[in-house]
Amino acid sequence: MIGYLGEFFLGQWVPVRELCQDASGDEAAPDAAPLATFYDDSFTPVTDHSDLKVPPIAQGDRTGLFNRDVQLDSNFSAGRYHVLVEYAVSSSNKSALFFFDVVDGGNAGGAYVAMFYYRRPHANYIVGQRDDGTLEFRRGPKL
Amino acid sequence: MDDLGYLGAVELGGDLPVALPCRNASLVPTAPTGTPAYTIYDSEFSSVDTGTLGAADTDSKTGFRTGTHTVSAGNGFASGGFYTILITYVVSGSNRNAIGTFRVT
């Protein structure tokens, strides 16, 4: 499988998805979890994004279907990226190649997924949780 | 023939990263014989430019060959154009191809 995944901005999640096949092109369980490696536009491996294990999904429904959503964190910036997915079926190696573009905008921590606002006599506060799990504490007016 | 599909859009004057997992007839990743070469055609399938991918496997991944092609007016490209890239290589004496398309903005 080779394909273009589209455009994303920082903080979004890129789906790395592969349907493992045997030599006949039939769906097959691989010998081990597929490994995904990300490369930047000069084909240098992205820091902390080499040989990422891709877990199975829909195990009771589909054979050989694997997926891992990878967040575009601070290791990424605007540009073209490639993802090479490798696995083996009955000791026969297979590979898949995907590519996507990171466009300007977004935040490496992702969007807010939860937020709490509370008021105090001296100021208003927001506690927000970003998609990557980090918490932010904002005060208005600022000191 | 491997179908690279749509490679996306590249700005005139920019660089198009090109990557290909070279495979044998059983689709097993295999290092090609020699260097994969490619030809880029315009929408009327006239040859615009040529190039080659890396002479060695990238990141030690068997058969993974990569390169970069400058998409400039001096190289025959034009903004708004739609192009086809055809990559040819040899694995175990067998000729193999890969095809993809891209747009220049």
Short mmCIF file of C-alpha atoms in Angstrom, two decimals:
data_model
loop_
_atom_site.label_atom_id
_atom_site.label_comp_id
_atom_site.label_asym_id
_atom_site.label_seq_id
_atom_site.Cartn_x
_atom_site.Cartn_y
_atom_site.Cartn_z
CA MET A 1 0.00 0.00 0.00
CA ILE A 2 1.26 3.45 -0.91
CA GLY A 3 -0.83 6.53 -0.37
CA TYR A 4 -1.24 10.21 0.45
CA LEU A 5 -2.91 10.84 3.81
CA GLY A 6 -3.64 14.54 3.32
CA GLU A 7 -2.81 17.76 5.14
CA PHE A 8 -2.57 18.18 8.90
CA PHE A 9 -1.48 20.91 11.30
CA LEU A 10 0.47 20.54 14.53
CA GLY A 11 -1.42 18.81 17.32
CA GLN A 12 -3.59 16.76 14.99
CA TRP A 13 -3.36 12.99 14.84
CA VAL A 14 -2.14 11.14 11.75
CA PRO A 15 -3.69 7.68 11.26
CA VAL A 16 -1.10 5.06 10.37
CA ARG A 17 -3.21 2.21 9.14
CA GLU A 18 -2.27 -0.99 7.35
CA LEU A 19 -4.13 -4.10 6.26
CA CYS A 20 -1.46 -6.80 6.34
CA GLN A 21 -1.48 -9.20 3.42
CA ASP A 22 0.28 -12.43 2.54
CA ALA A 23 2.06 -13.21 -0.73
CA SER A 24 -1.31 -13.92 -2.38
CA GLY A 25 -2.74 -10.56 -1.41
CA ASP A 26 -5.08 -12.08 1.17
CA GLU A 27 -5.55 -10.55 4.61
CA ALA A 28 -3.16 -12.19 7.03
CA ALA A 29 -1.95 -11.80 10.60
CA PRO A 30 1.69 -10.65 10.60
CA ASP A 31 4.41 -12.44 12.54
CA ALA A 32 4.64 -9.44 14.91
CA ALA A 33 3.21 -5.93 15.20
CA PRO A 34 4.06 -3.74 12.18
CA LEU A 35 6.67 -1.06 12.79
CA ALA A 36 6.25 2.52 11.54
CA THR A 37 9.08 5.00 10.97
CA PHE A 38 8.52 8.68 10.16
CA TYR A 39 10.86 10.66 7.86
CA ASP A 40 11.05 14.39 7.18
CA ASP A 41 11.35 15.89 3.68
CA SER A 42 15.07 15.12 3.57
CA PHE A 43 14.33 11.54 4.63
CA THR A 44 15.92 11.95 8.04
CA PRO A 45 14.09 9.91 10.70
CA VAL A 46 11.92 12.09 12.93
CA THR A 47 13.15 12.12 16.55
CA ASP A 48 11.32 9.57 18.75
CA HIS A 49 9.30 8.33 15.75
CA SER A 50 11.29 5.32 14.58
CA ASP A 51 10.01 1.75 14.67
CA LEU A 52 6.76 2.64 16.41
CA LYS A 53 4.71 -0.49 17.07
CA VAL A 54 1.29 -0.42 15.42
CA PRO A 55 -1.41 -2.27 17.42
CA PRO A 56 -4.24 -4.33 15.93
CA ILE A 57 -7.82 -3.08 15.72
CA ALA A 58 -11.10 -4.91 15.20
CA GLN A 59 -9.35 -8.16 16.13
CA GLY A 60 -12.59 -10.10 16.32
CA ASP A 61 -13.83 -8.74 13.01
CA ARG A 62 -10.91 -8.29 10.62
CA THR A 63 -7.67 -10.19 10.19
CA GLY A 64 -4.48 -8.20 9.80
CA LEU A 65 -5.92 -4.72 10.36
CA PHE A 66 -3.61 -2.43 12.36
CA ASN A 67 -3.82 1.23 13.29
CA ARG A 68 -1.95 3.76 15.36
CA ASP A 69 -2.86 7.44 15.60
CA VAL A 70 0.30 9.52 15.99
CA GLN A 71 0.08 13.09 17.24
CA LEU A 72 2.07 15.73 15.38
CA ASP A 73 4.05 17.03 18.35
CA SER A 74 7.01 19.42 18.60
CA ASN A 75 9.19 17.00 16.62
CA PHE A 76 7.25 18.04 13.52
CA SER A 77 7.08 21.28 11.55
CA ALA A 78 5.54 22.40 8.27
CA GLY A 79 6.64 20.20 5.36
CA ARG A 80 6.25 16.79 3.72
CA TYR A 81 6.63 13.60 5.78
CA HIS A 82 6.79 9.93 4.81
CA VAL A 83 5.86 6.91 6.94
CA LEU A 84 7.37 3.51 6.14
CA VAL A 85 5.46 0.59 7.66
CA GLU A 86 7.23 -2.77 7.81
CA TYR A 87 5.99 -6.20 8.81
CA ALA A 88 6.46 -9.86 7.97
CA VAL A 89 3.95 -12.61 7.18
CA SER A 90 5.27 -16.15 7.51
CA SER A 91 8.81 -14.69 7.55
CA SER A 92 8.22 -12.92 4.22
CA ASN A 93 8.86 -9.17 4.56
CA LYS A 94 6.30 -6.61 3.41
CA SER A 95 6.17 -2.83 3.48
CA ALA A 96 3.80 0.08 2.95
CA LEU A 97 4.54 3.75 2.39
CA PHE A 98 2.38 6.72 3.28
CA PHE A 99 3.03 10.44 3.08
CA PHE A 100 1.34 13.56 4.36
CA ASP A 101 1.88 17.30 4.61
CA VAL A 102 2.07 19.38 7.76
CA VAL A 103 0.73 22.86 7.10
CA ASP A 104 1.22 26.00 9.16
CA GLY A 105 -0.92 26.52 12.23
CA GLY A 106 -2.08 24.43 15.15
CA ASN A 107 -0.31 23.74 18.43
CA ALA A 108 2.03 20.85 19.15
CA GLY A 109 0.04 20.06 22.29
CA GLY A 110 -3.19 19.77 20.34
CA ALA A 111 -6.53 21.45 20.89
CA TYR A 112 -8.23 21.87 24.24
CA VAL A 113 -10.28 18.78 25.11
CA ALA A 114 -11.45 19.98 28.52
CA MET A 115 -11.70 23.36 30.21
CA PHE A 116 -12.91 24.78 33.50
CA TYR A 117 -13.58 28.45 34.11
CA TYR A 118 -13.91 29.96 37.53
CA ARG A 119 -14.14 33.43 38.90
CA ARG A 120 -12.46 34.97 41.89
CA PRO A 121 -12.85 38.51 43.20
CA HIS A 122 -9.41 39.50 41.98
CA ALA A 123 -9.29 37.63 38.62
CA ASN A 124 -10.83 35.00 36.36
CA TYR A 125 -9.12 31.69 35.72
CA ILE A 126 -9.17 28.99 33.09
CA VAL A 127 -7.73 25.52 33.57
CA GLY A 128 -7.47 23.76 30.23
CA GLN A 129 -6.31 20.30 29.19
CA ARG A 130 -4.71 19.87 25.79
CA ASP A 131 -5.08 16.78 23.63
CA ASP A 132 -1.59 15.59 24.62
CA GLY A 133 -2.64 15.56 28.29
CA THR A 134 -0.83 18.68 29.44
CA LEU A 135 -2.65 21.15 31.68
CA GLU A 136 -2.60 24.88 31.19
CA PHE A 137 -3.48 27.52 33.73
CA ARG A 138 -4.49 30.94 32.46
CA ARG A 139 -5.39 34.05 34.40
CA GLY A 140 -7.21 37.16 33.34
CA PRO A 141 -6.25 39.90 33.78
CA LYS A 142 -2.58 38.94 33.59
CA LEU A 143 -0.25 40.15 36.31
CA MET B 1 3.35 -1.75 -11.35
CA ASP B 2 3.27 0.00 -7.98
CA ASP B 3 0.83 2.87 -7.75
CA LEU B 4 2.28 5.78 -5.76
CA GLY B 5 -0.98 7.61 -6.24
CA TYR B 6 -1.30 11.32 -5.81
CA LEU B 7 1.90 12.81 -4.39
CA GLY B 8 0.27 16.10 -3.47
CA ALA B 9 1.00 19.64 -4.58
CA VAL B 10 4.38 21.34 -4.69
CA GLU B 11 5.05 25.02 -5.16
CA LEU B 12 6.89 26.05 -8.34
CA GLY B 13 10.52 26.39 -7.36
CA GLY B 14 10.14 23.97 -4.47
CA ASP B 15 11.39 20.43 -3.99
CA LEU B 16 9.35 17.26 -4.44
CA PRO B 17 10.46 14.45 -2.10
CA VAL B 18 10.23 11.13 -3.93
CA ALA B 19 10.27 7.81 -2.08
CA LEU B 20 9.75 4.24 -3.23
CA PRO B 21 9.86 0.89 -1.41
CA CYS B 22 11.42 -1.27 -4.13
CA ARG B 23 9.92 -4.78 -4.20
CA ASN B 24 10.35 -8.03 -6.08
CA ALA B 25 7.61 -9.87 -7.94
CA SER B 26 6.30 -11.23 -4.62
CA LEU B 27 6.14 -7.68 -3.20
CA VAL B 28 8.96 -8.41 -0.78
CA PRO B 29 11.11 -5.30 -0.13
CA THR B 30 14.30 -5.90 -2.10
CA ALA B 31 17.29 -3.76 -2.93
CA PRO B 32 17.18 -2.95 -6.66
CA THR B 33 19.99 -3.61 -9.09
CA GLY B 34 21.60 -0.28 -9.82
CA THR B 35 19.83 3.01 -9.22
CA PRO B 36 16.11 3.56 -9.80
CA ALA B 37 15.51 6.19 -12.47
CA TYR B 38 12.45 8.28 -13.18
CA THR B 39 10.92 10.41 -15.93
CA ILE B 40 8.41 13.17 -15.33
CA TYR B 41 5.73 13.85 -17.96
CA ASP B 42 3.37 16.77 -18.39
CA SER B 43 -0.40 16.44 -18.90
CA GLU B 44 0.18 15.61 -22.57
CA PHE B 45 2.75 12.99 -21.58
CA SER B 46 5.68 14.84 -23.07
CA SER B 47 8.86 14.27 -21.11
CA VAL B 48 9.69 17.26 -18.91
CA ASP B 49 12.58 16.13 -16.76
CA THR B 50 14.41 13.07 -15.47
CA GLY B 51 16.25 12.03 -12.33
CA THR B 52 17.39 9.16 -10.14
CA LEU B 53 16.73 7.98 -6.61
CA GLY B 54 19.40 7.12 -4.07
CA ALA B 55 22.07 4.58 -4.88
CA ALA B 56 21.79 3.05 -1.40
CA ASP B 57 18.94 2.08 0.92
CA THR B 58 17.73 4.95 3.08
CA ASP B 59 17.99 4.44 6.85
CA SER B 60 19.18 0.88 6.16
CA LYS B 61 15.61 -0.12 5.22
CA THR B 62 15.87 -2.79 2.52
CA GLY B 63 14.72 -1.47 -0.84
CA PHE B 64 13.74 1.98 0.49
CA ARG B 65 15.07 4.46 -2.06
CA THR B 66 14.51 8.19 -1.82
CA GLY B 67 15.40 11.42 -3.57
CA THR B 68 14.39 15.01 -4.13
CA HIS B 69 13.49 16.70 -7.40
CA THR B 70 13.52 20.47 -7.83
CA VAL B 71 10.32 21.54 -9.51
CA SER B 72 11.39 24.81 -11.12
CA ALA B 73 10.54 26.76 -14.28
CA GLY B 74 14.12 26.23 -15.38
CA ASN B 75 13.56 22.48 -15.24
CA GLY B 76 10.49 22.78 -17.45
CA PHE B 77 7.70 22.96 -14.88
CA ALA B 78 4.86 25.48 -14.84
CA SER B 79 2.49 26.63 -12.15
CA GLY B 80 -0.93 24.99 -12.44
CA GLY B 81 0.46 21.99 -14.27
CA PHE B 82 -0.36 18.37 -13.50
CA TYR B 83 2.51 15.90 -13.88
CA THR B 84 3.12 12.15 -13.91
CA ILE B 85 6.26 10.52 -12.57
CA LEU B 86 7.26 7.06 -13.78
CA ILE B 87 9.98 5.26 -11.83
CA THR B 88 11.74 2.22 -13.26
CA TYR B 89 14.08 -0.20 -11.53
CA VAL B 90 15.36 -3.75 -11.77
CA VAL B 91 15.03 -6.41 -9.09
CA SER B 92 16.49 -9.90 -9.60
CA GLY B 93 16.66 -9.31 -13.35
CA SER B 94 13.00 -8.32 -13.53
CA ASN B 95 11.94 -4.83 -14.65
CA ARG B 96 9.54 -3.07 -12.28
CA ASN B 97 7.75 0.27 -12.39
CA ALA B 98 5.99 2.69 -10.09
CA ILE B 99 3.77 5.57 -11.14
CA GLY B 100 2.50 8.66 -9.36
CA THR B 101 1.10 12.10 -10.07
CA PHE B 102 1.51 15.55 -8.57
CA ARG B 103 0.44 19.12 -9.13
CA VAL B 104 2.55 22.27 -9.27
CA THR B 105 1.06 25.36 -7.66
#
